mmCIF file of C-alpha atoms in Angstrom:
data_model
loop_
_atom_site.group_PDB
_atom_site.id
_atom_site.type_symbol
_atom_site.label_atom_id
_atom_site.label_comp_id
_atom_site.label_asym_id
_atom_site.label_seq_id
_atom_site.Cartn_x
_atom_site.Cartn_y
_atom_site.Cartn_z
ATOM 1 C CA MET O 1 23.162 102.600 112.106
ATOM 2 C CA ILE O 2 25.173 104.749 114.528
ATOM 3 C CA ARG O 3 24.977 108.473 113.814
ATOM 4 C CA ILE O 4 28.123 110.435 114.696
ATOM 5 C CA ALA O 5 28.731 114.191 114.721
ATOM 6 C CA VAL O 6 32.064 116.011 114.917
ATOM 7 C CA CYS O 7 32.013 119.702 115.885
ATOM 8 C CA ASP O 8 35.392 121.459 115.689
ATOM 9 C CA ASP O 9 36.391 124.768 114.087
ATOM 10 C CA GLU O 10 39.721 123.329 112.929
ATOM 11 C CA PRO O 11 39.048 121.347 109.718
ATOM 12 C CA GLN O 12 42.169 119.183 109.987
ATOM 13 C CA ILE O 13 41.225 118.026 113.498
ATOM 14 C CA SER O 14 37.623 117.413 112.476
ATOM 15 C CA ASP O 15 38.783 115.325 109.513
ATOM 16 C CA HIS O 16 41.252 113.449 111.742
ATOM 17 C CA ILE O 17 38.470 112.465 114.171
ATOM 18 C CA LYS O 18 36.195 111.511 111.287
ATOM 19 C CA GLY O 19 38.913 109.279 109.831
ATOM 20 C CA MET O 20 39.647 107.539 113.141
ATOM 21 C CA ALA O 21 35.928 106.959 113.793
ATOM 22 C CA ALA O 22 35.398 105.549 110.296
ATOM 23 C CA ASP O 23 38.395 103.238 110.702
ATOM 24 C CA PHE O 24 37.322 102.064 114.174
ATOM 25 C CA PHE O 25 33.775 101.151 113.165
ATOM 26 C CA ARG O 26 34.934 99.609 109.899
ATOM 27 C CA ARG O 27 37.038 97.182 111.942
ATOM 28 C CA LYS O 28 33.976 96.491 114.102
ATOM 29 C CA HIS O 29 31.841 95.852 110.994
ATOM 30 C CA MET O 30 29.361 98.437 112.266
ATOM 31 C CA GLU O 31 27.525 100.833 109.966
ATOM 32 C CA ILE O 32 27.846 104.545 110.743
ATOM 33 C CA TYR O 33 26.918 107.939 109.366
ATOM 34 C CA ILE O 34 29.189 110.924 110.133
ATOM 35 C CA VAL O 35 28.310 114.616 109.856
ATOM 36 C CA GLN O 36 30.706 117.515 110.569
ATOM 37 C CA PHE O 37 30.106 121.012 111.954
ATOM 38 C CA SER O 38 32.480 123.952 112.312
ATOM 39 C CA SER O 39 30.635 125.811 115.099
ATOM 40 C CA GLY O 40 28.274 125.329 117.994
ATOM 41 C CA GLU O 41 25.711 127.527 116.302
ATOM 42 C CA GLU O 42 25.738 125.290 113.224
ATOM 43 C CA LEU O 43 25.431 122.151 115.340
ATOM 44 C CA LEU O 44 22.414 123.493 117.250
ATOM 45 C CA LYS O 45 20.517 123.958 113.973
ATOM 46 C CA TYR O 46 20.870 120.252 113.144
ATOM 47 C CA ASP O 47 17.583 118.460 113.810
ATOM 48 C CA LYS O 48 18.563 114.817 113.186
ATOM 49 C CA ARG O 49 19.432 112.248 115.858
ATOM 50 C CA ILE O 50 23.045 112.081 117.054
ATOM 51 C CA ASP O 51 24.269 109.015 118.945
ATOM 52 C CA ILE O 52 27.895 110.074 119.490
ATOM 53 C CA LEU O 53 29.095 113.682 119.517
ATOM 54 C CA PHE O 54 32.737 114.782 119.455
ATOM 55 C CA LEU O 55 32.654 118.413 120.594
ATOM 56 C CA ASP O 56 35.564 120.851 120.753
ATOM 57 C CA ILE O 57 35.485 122.984 123.904
ATOM 58 C CA GLN O 58 37.553 125.941 122.654
ATOM 59 C CA MET O 59 35.836 127.281 119.521
ATOM 60 C CA GLN O 60 35.282 130.720 118.032
ATOM 61 C CA GLY O 61 31.854 132.115 118.832
ATOM 62 C CA MET O 62 29.824 129.763 121.040
ATOM 63 C CA ASP O 63 32.231 127.471 122.871
ATOM 64 C CA GLY O 64 31.705 123.749 123.341
ATOM 65 C CA MET O 65 30.601 123.935 126.966
ATOM 66 C CA VAL O 66 27.819 126.429 126.216
ATOM 67 C CA THR O 67 26.826 124.352 123.179
ATOM 68 C CA ALA O 68 26.671 121.206 125.314
ATOM 69 C CA ARG O 69 24.457 122.892 127.916
ATOM 70 C CA LYS O 70 22.039 124.009 125.208
ATOM 71 C CA LEU O 71 21.991 120.523 123.656
ATOM 72 C CA ARG O 72 21.231 118.849 126.986
ATOM 73 C CA ALA O 73 18.539 121.459 127.679
ATOM 74 C CA HIS O 74 16.958 120.394 124.371
ATOM 75 C CA GLN O 75 16.978 116.724 125.482
ATOM 76 C CA PHE O 76 20.104 115.563 123.658
ATOM 77 C CA LYS O 77 20.579 111.970 124.913
ATOM 78 C CA GLY O 78 23.672 110.910 122.978
ATOM 79 C CA PHE O 79 27.184 110.142 124.146
ATOM 80 C CA LEU O 80 29.216 113.350 124.467
ATOM 81 C CA ILE O 81 33.014 113.315 124.098
ATOM 82 C CA PHE O 82 34.842 116.604 124.561
ATOM 83 C CA ILE O 83 37.897 117.564 122.526
ATOM 84 C CA THR O 84 40.234 119.952 124.349
ATOM 85 C CA VAL O 85 43.801 121.187 124.760
ATOM 86 C CA LEU O 86 43.337 121.887 128.479
ATOM 87 C CA LYS O 87 42.709 119.070 130.957
ATOM 88 C CA GLU O 88 41.471 121.638 133.486
ATOM 89 C CA MET O 89 38.414 122.374 131.316
ATOM 90 C CA VAL O 90 37.220 118.814 131.730
ATOM 91 C CA PHE O 91 36.067 119.344 135.325
ATOM 92 C CA GLN O 92 33.166 121.379 133.967
ATOM 93 C CA SER O 93 32.079 118.437 131.823
ATOM 94 C CA PHE O 94 30.271 116.662 134.669
ATOM 95 C CA GLU O 95 27.358 119.085 134.530
ATOM 96 C CA VAL O 96 26.594 118.123 130.925
ATOM 97 C CA GLN O 97 27.071 114.355 131.453
ATOM 98 C CA ALA O 98 30.114 114.046 129.195
ATOM 99 C CA TYR O 99 31.158 110.437 128.601
ATOM 100 C CA ASP O 100 34.864 111.180 128.157
ATOM 101 C CA TYR O 101 37.347 113.708 126.824
ATOM 102 C CA LEU O 102 40.241 113.547 124.373
ATOM 103 C CA ILE O 103 43.294 115.811 124.598
ATOM 104 C CA LYS O 104 44.694 117.393 121.440
ATOM 105 C CA PRO O 105 46.659 116.160 119.567
ATOM 106 C CA ILE O 106 44.462 113.063 119.672
ATOM 107 C CA GLU O 107 46.364 109.788 119.747
ATOM 108 C CA LYS O 108 44.802 106.873 117.902
ATOM 109 C CA LYS O 109 45.472 104.468 120.797
ATOM 110 C CA ARG O 110 43.652 106.742 123.240
ATOM 111 C CA PHE O 111 40.815 107.264 120.759
ATOM 112 C CA ASP O 112 40.338 103.523 120.219
ATOM 113 C CA LYS O 113 40.353 102.868 123.980
ATOM 114 C CA THR O 114 37.573 105.399 124.504
ATOM 115 C CA MET O 115 35.553 104.004 121.628
ATOM 116 C CA GLU O 116 35.916 100.411 122.880
ATOM 117 C CA ARG O 117 34.401 101.440 126.211
ATOM 118 C CA LEU O 118 31.694 103.487 124.530
ATOM 119 C CA THR O 119 30.553 100.721 122.170
ATOM 120 C CA ASP O 120 30.470 98.303 125.121
ATOM 121 C CA SER O 121 28.252 100.805 126.951
ATOM 122 C CA MET O 122 25.942 101.151 123.955
ATOM 123 C CA ALA O 123 25.668 97.409 123.432
ATOM 124 C CA GLY O 124 25.024 96.787 127.126
ATOM 125 C CA SER O 125 22.331 99.431 127.344
ATOM 126 C CA GLY O 126 19.409 97.126 126.611
ATOM 127 C CA GLU O 127 17.082 99.863 127.878
ATOM 128 C CA ALA O 128 17.688 101.993 124.814
ATOM 129 C CA ASN O 129 19.368 99.928 122.104
ATOM 130 C CA LEU O 130 19.219 96.605 120.319
ATOM 131 C CA LEU O 131 22.453 94.910 119.267
ATOM 132 C CA VAL O 132 21.884 93.134 115.958
ATOM 133 C CA ARG O 133 24.390 90.598 114.657
ATOM 134 C CA LYS O 134 24.290 89.442 111.052
ATOM 135 C CA GLY O 135 27.163 87.222 109.997
ATOM 136 C CA TYR O 136 30.352 89.040 110.926
ATOM 137 C CA GLU O 137 28.662 92.429 111.103
ATOM 138 C CA SER O 138 27.027 94.137 114.069
ATOM 139 C CA SER O 139 24.733 97.150 114.340
ATOM 140 C CA ILE O 140 23.325 99.012 117.317
ATOM 141 C CA ILE O 141 19.725 100.053 116.652
ATOM 142 C CA SER O 142 18.016 102.550 118.937
ATOM 143 C CA PHE O 143 14.568 101.471 120.153
ATOM 144 C CA GLU O 144 13.450 104.931 119.020
ATOM 145 C CA GLU O 145 14.191 103.903 115.420
ATOM 146 C CA ILE O 146 12.031 100.761 115.402
ATOM 147 C CA VAL O 147 8.384 101.112 114.338
ATOM 148 C CA PHE O 148 7.650 97.375 114.381
ATOM 149 C CA CYS O 149 9.296 93.969 114.107
ATOM 150 C CA GLU O 150 8.026 91.355 111.682
ATOM 151 C CA ILE O 151 8.951 87.668 111.775
ATOM 152 C CA ILE O 152 8.839 85.592 108.580
ATOM 153 C CA ASN O 153 10.266 82.058 108.440
ATOM 154 C CA ARG O 154 12.574 82.486 111.461
ATOM 155 C CA LYS O 155 13.944 85.778 110.127
ATOM 156 C CA VAL O 156 13.300 89.089 111.897
ATOM 157 C CA TYR O 157 12.642 92.232 109.867
ATOM 158 C CA LEU O 158 13.053 95.513 111.760
ATOM 159 C CA HIS O 159 11.004 98.252 110.093
ATOM 160 C CA LEU O 160 12.602 101.583 110.989
ATOM 161 C CA VAL O 161 11.332 105.157 111.082
ATOM 162 C CA SER O 162 13.629 105.920 108.145
ATOM 163 C CA SER O 163 11.754 103.255 106.069
ATOM 164 C CA GLU O 164 14.917 101.120 106.127
ATOM 165 C CA VAL O 165 14.358 97.408 106.849
ATOM 166 C CA ILE O 166 17.041 95.403 108.671
ATOM 167 C CA ASP O 167 16.835 91.604 108.680
ATOM 168 C CA PHE O 168 18.571 88.971 110.810
ATOM 169 C CA TYR O 169 17.866 85.534 112.245
ATOM 170 C CA ASP O 170 16.333 85.304 115.715
ATOM 171 C CA ARG O 171 13.338 83.844 117.538
ATOM 172 C CA ILE O 172 10.504 86.217 118.380
ATOM 173 C CA GLU O 173 10.433 84.941 121.968
ATOM 174 C CA LYS O 174 14.098 85.838 122.417
ATOM 175 C CA LEU O 175 13.724 89.177 120.676
ATOM 176 C CA GLU O 176 10.798 90.086 122.913
ATOM 177 C CA THR O 177 12.976 89.748 126.040
ATOM 178 C CA ARG O 178 15.542 92.166 124.563
ATOM 179 C CA LEU O 179 13.021 94.963 124.035
ATOM 180 C CA ASP O 180 11.442 97.205 126.672
ATOM 181 C CA GLN O 181 7.876 98.001 127.770
ATOM 182 C CA ARG O 182 7.116 100.188 124.762
ATOM 183 C CA PHE O 183 6.978 97.047 122.585
ATOM 184 C CA PHE O 184 3.971 94.724 122.536
ATOM 185 C CA ARG O 185 3.595 91.371 120.818
ATOM 186 C CA CYS O 186 0.186 91.831 119.217
ATOM 187 C CA HIS O 187 0.424 88.771 116.974
ATOM 188 C CA ARG O 188 2.591 85.687 116.702
ATOM 189 C CA SER O 189 4.482 87.395 113.867
ATOM 190 C CA TYR O 190 4.583 91.022 115.047
ATOM 191 C CA LEU O 191 6.026 93.185 117.810
ATOM 192 C CA ILE O 192 4.958 96.824 117.593
ATOM 193 C CA ASN O 193 6.432 99.954 119.162
ATOM 194 C CA LEU O 194 3.528 101.620 120.976
ATOM 195 C CA GLN O 195 5.010 105.085 120.544
ATOM 196 C CA TYR O 196 4.278 104.783 116.811
ATOM 197 C CA LEU O 197 0.734 103.433 117.232
ATOM 198 C CA ARG O 198 -1.749 105.906 115.788
ATOM 199 C CA SER O 199 -5.051 104.033 116.220
ATOM 200 C CA TYR O 200 -6.554 100.622 116.889
ATOM 201 C CA LYS O 201 -9.879 99.310 115.641
ATOM 202 C CA HIS O 202 -11.477 96.146 114.310
ATOM 203 C CA GLY O 203 -8.486 93.985 115.183
ATOM 204 C CA MET O 204 -5.988 96.164 113.345
ATOM 205 C CA ALA O 205 -3.212 98.400 114.709
ATOM 206 C CA TYR O 206 -2.567 101.427 112.506
ATOM 207 C CA MET O 207 1.063 102.527 112.726
ATOM 208 C CA GLU O 208 2.797 105.782 111.824
ATOM 209 C CA GLY O 209 3.678 105.654 108.152
ATOM 210 C CA GLY O 210 0.418 103.948 107.219
ATOM 211 C CA ARG O 211 1.314 100.310 107.936
ATOM 212 C CA GLU O 212 -1.545 98.155 109.273
ATOM 213 C CA ILE O 213 -0.605 95.368 111.710
ATOM 214 C CA PRO O 214 -3.056 92.595 112.688
ATOM 215 C CA VAL O 215 -3.847 92.063 116.365
ATOM 216 C CA SER O 216 -4.811 88.481 117.180
ATOM 217 C CA ARG O 217 -8.077 87.796 119.010
ATOM 218 C CA LEU O 218 -6.131 86.208 121.862
ATOM 219 C CA ARG O 219 -4.136 89.430 122.402
ATOM 220 C CA SER O 220 -6.856 92.007 121.718
ATOM 221 C CA ARG O 221 -8.158 92.339 125.299
ATOM 222 C CA GLU O 222 -4.648 92.558 126.744
ATOM 223 C CA PHE O 223 -3.720 95.021 124.019
ATOM 224 C CA SER O 224 -6.368 97.508 125.111
ATOM 225 C CA GLY O 225 -5.066 97.396 128.678
ATOM 226 C CA VAL O 226 -1.464 97.746 127.570
ATOM 227 C CA ILE O 227 -2.308 100.840 125.522
ATOM 228 C CA LEU O 228 -3.972 102.472 128.533
ATOM 229 C CA GLN O 229 -1.003 101.701 130.791
ATOM 230 C CA TYR O 230 1.443 102.992 128.214
ATOM 231 C CA MET O 231 -0.487 106.252 127.788
ATOM 232 C CA LYS O 232 -0.392 106.834 131.566
ATOM 233 C CA HIS O 233 3.402 106.745 131.591
ATOM 234 C CA ILE O 234 4.204 109.045 128.676
#
């Protein structure tokens, strides 16, 4: 699921962006969640993950540029798109790694063009995301969301931090190549995310959330080494 935030102190503009985003991703058959904020102060109190942020620059109180600096200082890694009435303000956006900007009033054609590029960037960023296709629907799943992957009868089950389980058809060998170094294949039927590993003993990996994953005897020695290497780099 892609998590989107819209921060604008003009309700009609915020609703307009929300509507265009919902329509765009509906046509892409991609699942999203949208949350709206009316100020930078309100946005900064939000403690959930945001993948795409539409942020108005000119707002009452804390403006969008100050809000963006504070978000980046707090390790916000999402795609940032500024909303503005002044093109000149955009030159300041480089310091906060803005992906793009949209000029008010926002035209649907311009919005869709930006979103096409952005979704291509998200899908192509194998370092941080996994593109999952199921029938005619697609989803972009952050590696951060995946606790472990389970394979049963040629079907992959992604067990997420949220407790949601997403299933699709794929081979574990192919899936393994699409994930990064934080994932380890501890068993012929399991790939675990090492950042959610809480302990390992007696051939069992204990994951965050209480799930126990078996580690095969063939992978146990390598597993110990992989854990040590992973801990050195975090």
